[in-house]
Short mmCIF file of C-alpha atoms in Angstrom, two decimals:
data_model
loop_
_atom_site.label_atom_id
_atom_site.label_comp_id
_atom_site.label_asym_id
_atom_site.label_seq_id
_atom_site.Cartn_x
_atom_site.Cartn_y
_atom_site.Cartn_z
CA UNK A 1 -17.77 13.62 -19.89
CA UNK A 2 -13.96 15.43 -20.04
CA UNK A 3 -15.07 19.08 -18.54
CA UNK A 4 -13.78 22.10 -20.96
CA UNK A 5 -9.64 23.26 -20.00
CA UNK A 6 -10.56 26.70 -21.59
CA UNK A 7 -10.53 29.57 -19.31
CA UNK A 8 -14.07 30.98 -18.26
CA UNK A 9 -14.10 34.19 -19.95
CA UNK A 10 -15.73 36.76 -17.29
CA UNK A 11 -18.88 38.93 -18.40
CA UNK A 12 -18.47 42.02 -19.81
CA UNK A 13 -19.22 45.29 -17.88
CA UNK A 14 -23.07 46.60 -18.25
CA UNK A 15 -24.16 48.83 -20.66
CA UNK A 16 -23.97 51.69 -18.20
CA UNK A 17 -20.51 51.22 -17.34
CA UNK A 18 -19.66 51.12 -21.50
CA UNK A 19 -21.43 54.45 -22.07
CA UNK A 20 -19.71 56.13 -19.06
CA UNK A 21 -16.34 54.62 -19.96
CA UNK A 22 -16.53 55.72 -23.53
CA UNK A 23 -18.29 59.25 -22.52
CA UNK A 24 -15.00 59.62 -20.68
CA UNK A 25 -12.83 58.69 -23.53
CA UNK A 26 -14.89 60.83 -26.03
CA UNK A 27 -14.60 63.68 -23.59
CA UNK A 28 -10.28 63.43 -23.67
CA UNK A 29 -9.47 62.94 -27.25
CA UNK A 30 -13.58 63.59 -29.41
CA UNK A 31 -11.88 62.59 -32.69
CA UNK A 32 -9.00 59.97 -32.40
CA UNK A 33 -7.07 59.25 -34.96
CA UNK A 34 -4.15 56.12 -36.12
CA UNK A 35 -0.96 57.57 -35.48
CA UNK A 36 0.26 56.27 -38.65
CA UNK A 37 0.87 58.72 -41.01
CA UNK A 38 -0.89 58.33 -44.38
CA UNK A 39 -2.02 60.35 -47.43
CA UNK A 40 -5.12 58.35 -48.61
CA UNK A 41 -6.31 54.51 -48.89
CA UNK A 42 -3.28 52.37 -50.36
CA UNK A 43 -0.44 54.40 -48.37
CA UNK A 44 -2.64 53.49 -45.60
CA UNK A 45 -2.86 50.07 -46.09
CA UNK A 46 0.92 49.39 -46.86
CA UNK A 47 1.80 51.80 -43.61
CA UNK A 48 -0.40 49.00 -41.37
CA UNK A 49 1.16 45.90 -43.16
CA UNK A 50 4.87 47.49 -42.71
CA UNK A 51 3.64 48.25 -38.77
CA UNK A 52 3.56 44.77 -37.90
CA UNK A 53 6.26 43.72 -34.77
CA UNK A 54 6.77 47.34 -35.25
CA UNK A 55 6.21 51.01 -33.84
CA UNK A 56 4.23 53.31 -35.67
CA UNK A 57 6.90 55.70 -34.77
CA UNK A 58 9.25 53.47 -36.51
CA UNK A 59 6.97 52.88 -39.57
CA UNK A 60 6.43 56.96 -39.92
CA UNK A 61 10.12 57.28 -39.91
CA UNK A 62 10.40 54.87 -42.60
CA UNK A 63 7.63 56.30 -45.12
CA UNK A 64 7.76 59.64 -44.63
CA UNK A 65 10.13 59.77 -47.72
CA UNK A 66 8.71 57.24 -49.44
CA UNK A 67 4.90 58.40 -49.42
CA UNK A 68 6.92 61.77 -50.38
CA UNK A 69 6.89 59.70 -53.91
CA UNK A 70 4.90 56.76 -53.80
CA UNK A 71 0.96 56.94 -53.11
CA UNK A 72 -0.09 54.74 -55.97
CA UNK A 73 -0.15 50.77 -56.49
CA UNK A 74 1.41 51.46 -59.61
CA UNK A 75 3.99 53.82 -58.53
CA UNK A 76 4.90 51.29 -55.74
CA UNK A 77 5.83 48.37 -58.87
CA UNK A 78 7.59 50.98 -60.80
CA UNK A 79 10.02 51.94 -57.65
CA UNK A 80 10.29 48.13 -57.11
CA UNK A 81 11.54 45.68 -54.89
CA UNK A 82 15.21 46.66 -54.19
CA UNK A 83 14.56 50.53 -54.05
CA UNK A 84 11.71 49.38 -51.41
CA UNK A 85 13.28 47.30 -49.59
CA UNK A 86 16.21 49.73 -49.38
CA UNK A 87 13.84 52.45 -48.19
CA UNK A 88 11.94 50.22 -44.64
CA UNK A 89 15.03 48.39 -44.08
CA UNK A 90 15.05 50.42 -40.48
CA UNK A 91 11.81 48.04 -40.17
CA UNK A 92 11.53 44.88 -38.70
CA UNK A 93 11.11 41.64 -41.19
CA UNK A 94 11.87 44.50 -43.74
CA UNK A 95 12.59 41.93 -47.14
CA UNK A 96 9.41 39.91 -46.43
CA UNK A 97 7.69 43.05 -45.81
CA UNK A 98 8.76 44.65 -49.03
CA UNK A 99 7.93 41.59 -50.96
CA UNK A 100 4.38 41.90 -49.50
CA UNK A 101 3.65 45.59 -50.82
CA UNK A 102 4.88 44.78 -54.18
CA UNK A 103 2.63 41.74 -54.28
CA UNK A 104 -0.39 43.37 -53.07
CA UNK A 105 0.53 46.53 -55.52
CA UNK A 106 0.23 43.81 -58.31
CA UNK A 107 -2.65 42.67 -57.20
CA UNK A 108 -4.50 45.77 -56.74
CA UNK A 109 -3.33 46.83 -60.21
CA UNK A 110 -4.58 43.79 -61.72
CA UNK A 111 -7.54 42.60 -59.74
CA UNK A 112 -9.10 46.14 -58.67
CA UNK A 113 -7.95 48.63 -61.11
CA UNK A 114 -5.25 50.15 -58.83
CA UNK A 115 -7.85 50.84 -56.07
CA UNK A 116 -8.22 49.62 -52.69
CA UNK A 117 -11.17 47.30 -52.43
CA UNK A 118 -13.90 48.13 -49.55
CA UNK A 119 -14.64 44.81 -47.93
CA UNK A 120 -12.77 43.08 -45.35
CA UNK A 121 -12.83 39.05 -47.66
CA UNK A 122 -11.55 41.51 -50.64
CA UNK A 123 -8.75 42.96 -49.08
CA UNK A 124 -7.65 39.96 -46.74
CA UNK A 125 -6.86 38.57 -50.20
CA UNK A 126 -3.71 40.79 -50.51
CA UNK A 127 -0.32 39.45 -49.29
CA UNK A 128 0.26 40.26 -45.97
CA UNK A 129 -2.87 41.90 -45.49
CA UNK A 130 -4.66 39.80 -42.18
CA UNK A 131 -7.89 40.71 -40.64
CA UNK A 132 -6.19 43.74 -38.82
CA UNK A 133 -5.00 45.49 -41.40
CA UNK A 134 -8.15 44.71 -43.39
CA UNK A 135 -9.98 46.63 -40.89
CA UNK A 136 -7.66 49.34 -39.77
CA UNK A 137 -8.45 50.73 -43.78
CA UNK A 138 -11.94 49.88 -43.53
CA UNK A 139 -12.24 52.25 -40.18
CA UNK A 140 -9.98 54.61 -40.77
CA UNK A 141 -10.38 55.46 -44.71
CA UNK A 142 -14.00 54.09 -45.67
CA UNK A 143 -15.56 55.37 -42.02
CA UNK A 144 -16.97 51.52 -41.31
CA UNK A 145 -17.02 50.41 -37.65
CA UNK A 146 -14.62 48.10 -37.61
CA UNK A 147 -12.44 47.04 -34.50
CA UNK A 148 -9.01 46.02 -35.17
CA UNK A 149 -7.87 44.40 -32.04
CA UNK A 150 -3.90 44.11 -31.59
CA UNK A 151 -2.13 43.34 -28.22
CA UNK A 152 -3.00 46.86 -26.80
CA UNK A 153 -7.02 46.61 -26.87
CA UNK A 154 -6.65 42.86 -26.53
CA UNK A 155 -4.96 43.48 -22.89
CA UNK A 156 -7.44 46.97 -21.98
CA UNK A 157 -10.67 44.73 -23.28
CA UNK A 158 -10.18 42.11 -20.85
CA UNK A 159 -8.26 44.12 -17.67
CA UNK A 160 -11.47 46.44 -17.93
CA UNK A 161 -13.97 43.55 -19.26
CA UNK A 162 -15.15 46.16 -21.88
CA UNK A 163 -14.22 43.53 -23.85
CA UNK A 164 -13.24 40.00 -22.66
CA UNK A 165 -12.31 37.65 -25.07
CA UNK A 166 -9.84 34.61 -25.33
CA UNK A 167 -8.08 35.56 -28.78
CA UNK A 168 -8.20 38.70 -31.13
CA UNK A 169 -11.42 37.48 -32.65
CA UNK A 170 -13.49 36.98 -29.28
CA UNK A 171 -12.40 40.64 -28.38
CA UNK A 172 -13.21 42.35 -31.33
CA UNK A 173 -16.87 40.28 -31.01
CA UNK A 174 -17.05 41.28 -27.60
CA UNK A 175 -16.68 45.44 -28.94
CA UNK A 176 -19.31 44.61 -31.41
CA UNK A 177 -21.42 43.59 -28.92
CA UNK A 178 -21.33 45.69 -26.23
CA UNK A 179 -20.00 49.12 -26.90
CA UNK A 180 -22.76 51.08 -27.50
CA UNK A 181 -23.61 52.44 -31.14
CA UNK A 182 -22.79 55.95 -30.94
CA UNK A 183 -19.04 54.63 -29.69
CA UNK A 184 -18.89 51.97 -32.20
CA UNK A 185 -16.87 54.08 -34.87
CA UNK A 186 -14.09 55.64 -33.01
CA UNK A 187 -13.62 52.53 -30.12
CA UNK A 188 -10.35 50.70 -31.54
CA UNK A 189 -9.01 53.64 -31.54
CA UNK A 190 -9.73 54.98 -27.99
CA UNK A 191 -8.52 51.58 -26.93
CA UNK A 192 -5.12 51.25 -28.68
CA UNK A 193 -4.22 54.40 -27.61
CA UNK A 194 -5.32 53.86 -24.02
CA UNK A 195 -3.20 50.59 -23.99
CA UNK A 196 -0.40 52.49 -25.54
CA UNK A 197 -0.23 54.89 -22.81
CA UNK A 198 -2.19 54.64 -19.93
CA UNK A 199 -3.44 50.70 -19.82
CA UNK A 200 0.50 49.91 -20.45
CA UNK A 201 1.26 46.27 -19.83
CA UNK A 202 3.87 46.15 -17.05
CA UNK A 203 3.05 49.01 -15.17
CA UNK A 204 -0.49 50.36 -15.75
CA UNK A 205 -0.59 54.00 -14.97
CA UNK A 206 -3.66 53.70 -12.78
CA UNK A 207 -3.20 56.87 -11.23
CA UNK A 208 -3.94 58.84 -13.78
CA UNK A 209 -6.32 56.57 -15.74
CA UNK A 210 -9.73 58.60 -16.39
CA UNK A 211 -11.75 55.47 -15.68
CA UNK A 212 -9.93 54.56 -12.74
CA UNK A 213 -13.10 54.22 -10.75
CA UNK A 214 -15.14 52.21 -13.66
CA UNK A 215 -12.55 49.69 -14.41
CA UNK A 216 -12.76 46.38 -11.93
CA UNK A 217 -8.92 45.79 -12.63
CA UNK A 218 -7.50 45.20 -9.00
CA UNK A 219 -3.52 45.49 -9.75
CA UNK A 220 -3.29 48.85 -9.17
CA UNK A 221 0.45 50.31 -9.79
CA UNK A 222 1.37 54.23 -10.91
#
């Protein structure tokens, strides 16, 4: 029998070590927030699909005029597709990104009455609208647990082992798992913004890192 090539994925660290690592985390920053500036559920949504292979500093820069005017589905088709794309170009993969929000604006004006549906199958049905994105809205505007994992809590779930995973999907399984309950609501965002600016890829600023002493990673750098 051919033996499995897939990398063994180590354990995950004990419930002890979760609720001291997310006491911590609590403790520095008790009500973390997206950094992506929004005004209610759809500007949300298009904000996250625009932030893809981009910064949310860039995407802020990019809607702050444009949520100035637009915070409807419908207002979004009447602007349209030029004006749009006109107004993200400073975005990466602006034109297929504009096309997106128009076609999901459609569809939420025609499918769901120009509002944002509340399940994660519902909205992964809009263009350009992955499993992320789906549950970026669903944490941050309907209050549902939710993990969206991007590269930041992909790299900080497996460098710690609070959540090791081989892909997106095994990581955000593993924070369903293991991080305790009371944690569950506010843990992507803890993560991302530990990645972001502590857990950073190249150079880890382990110095400074509040769980310094929790986390098994052995690279230690700043």
């Amino acid at each position: 029998m051919a033996r499995s090539t897939s990398p063994r994925i180590p354990p995950a660290l004990s419930y002890a070590a979760q609720v001291a690592i997310f006491s911590r985390l609590r403790e520095a920053n008790p009500r973390p927030v997206t950094e992506l500036e929004y005004v209610n559920a759809f500007t949300l949504l298009v904000a996250v699909a625009l932030s893809a292979q981009a910064t949310d500093v860039g995407v802020n820069k990019a809607t702050k005029g444009l949520f100035d005017k637009v915070t409807t589905p419908q207002q979004m088709l009447e602007l349209g597709l030029d004006a749009l794309t006109d107004k993200i170009k400073t975005i990466g993969l602006f034109r297929q990104k504009a096309k997106n929000v128009i076609a999901l604006s459609r569809r939420l004006v025609e499918e769901y009455g120009g509002e944002v549906p509340q399940s994660r199958a519902a909205l992964m049905t809009l263009p350009g609208v992955g499993r992320k994105t789906a549950n970026v809205v669903l944490n941050s505007v309907f209050d549902f647990p939710a993990q969206a994992v991007d590269t930041h809590i992909f790299r900080v779930g497996n460098r710690t082992r609070i959540a090791p995973g081989r892909d997106v999907e095994e990581v955000e399984r593993a924070i369903e798992d293991n991080v305790p309950v009371p944690f569950q609501q506010n843990a992507h965002h803890w993560l991302i913004l530990h990645g972001r600016y502590i857990c950073q890829a190249r150079r880890p600023r382990c110095r400074i890192c509040p769980i310094e002493d929790l986390c098994p990673y052995e690279e230690k750098t700043e």
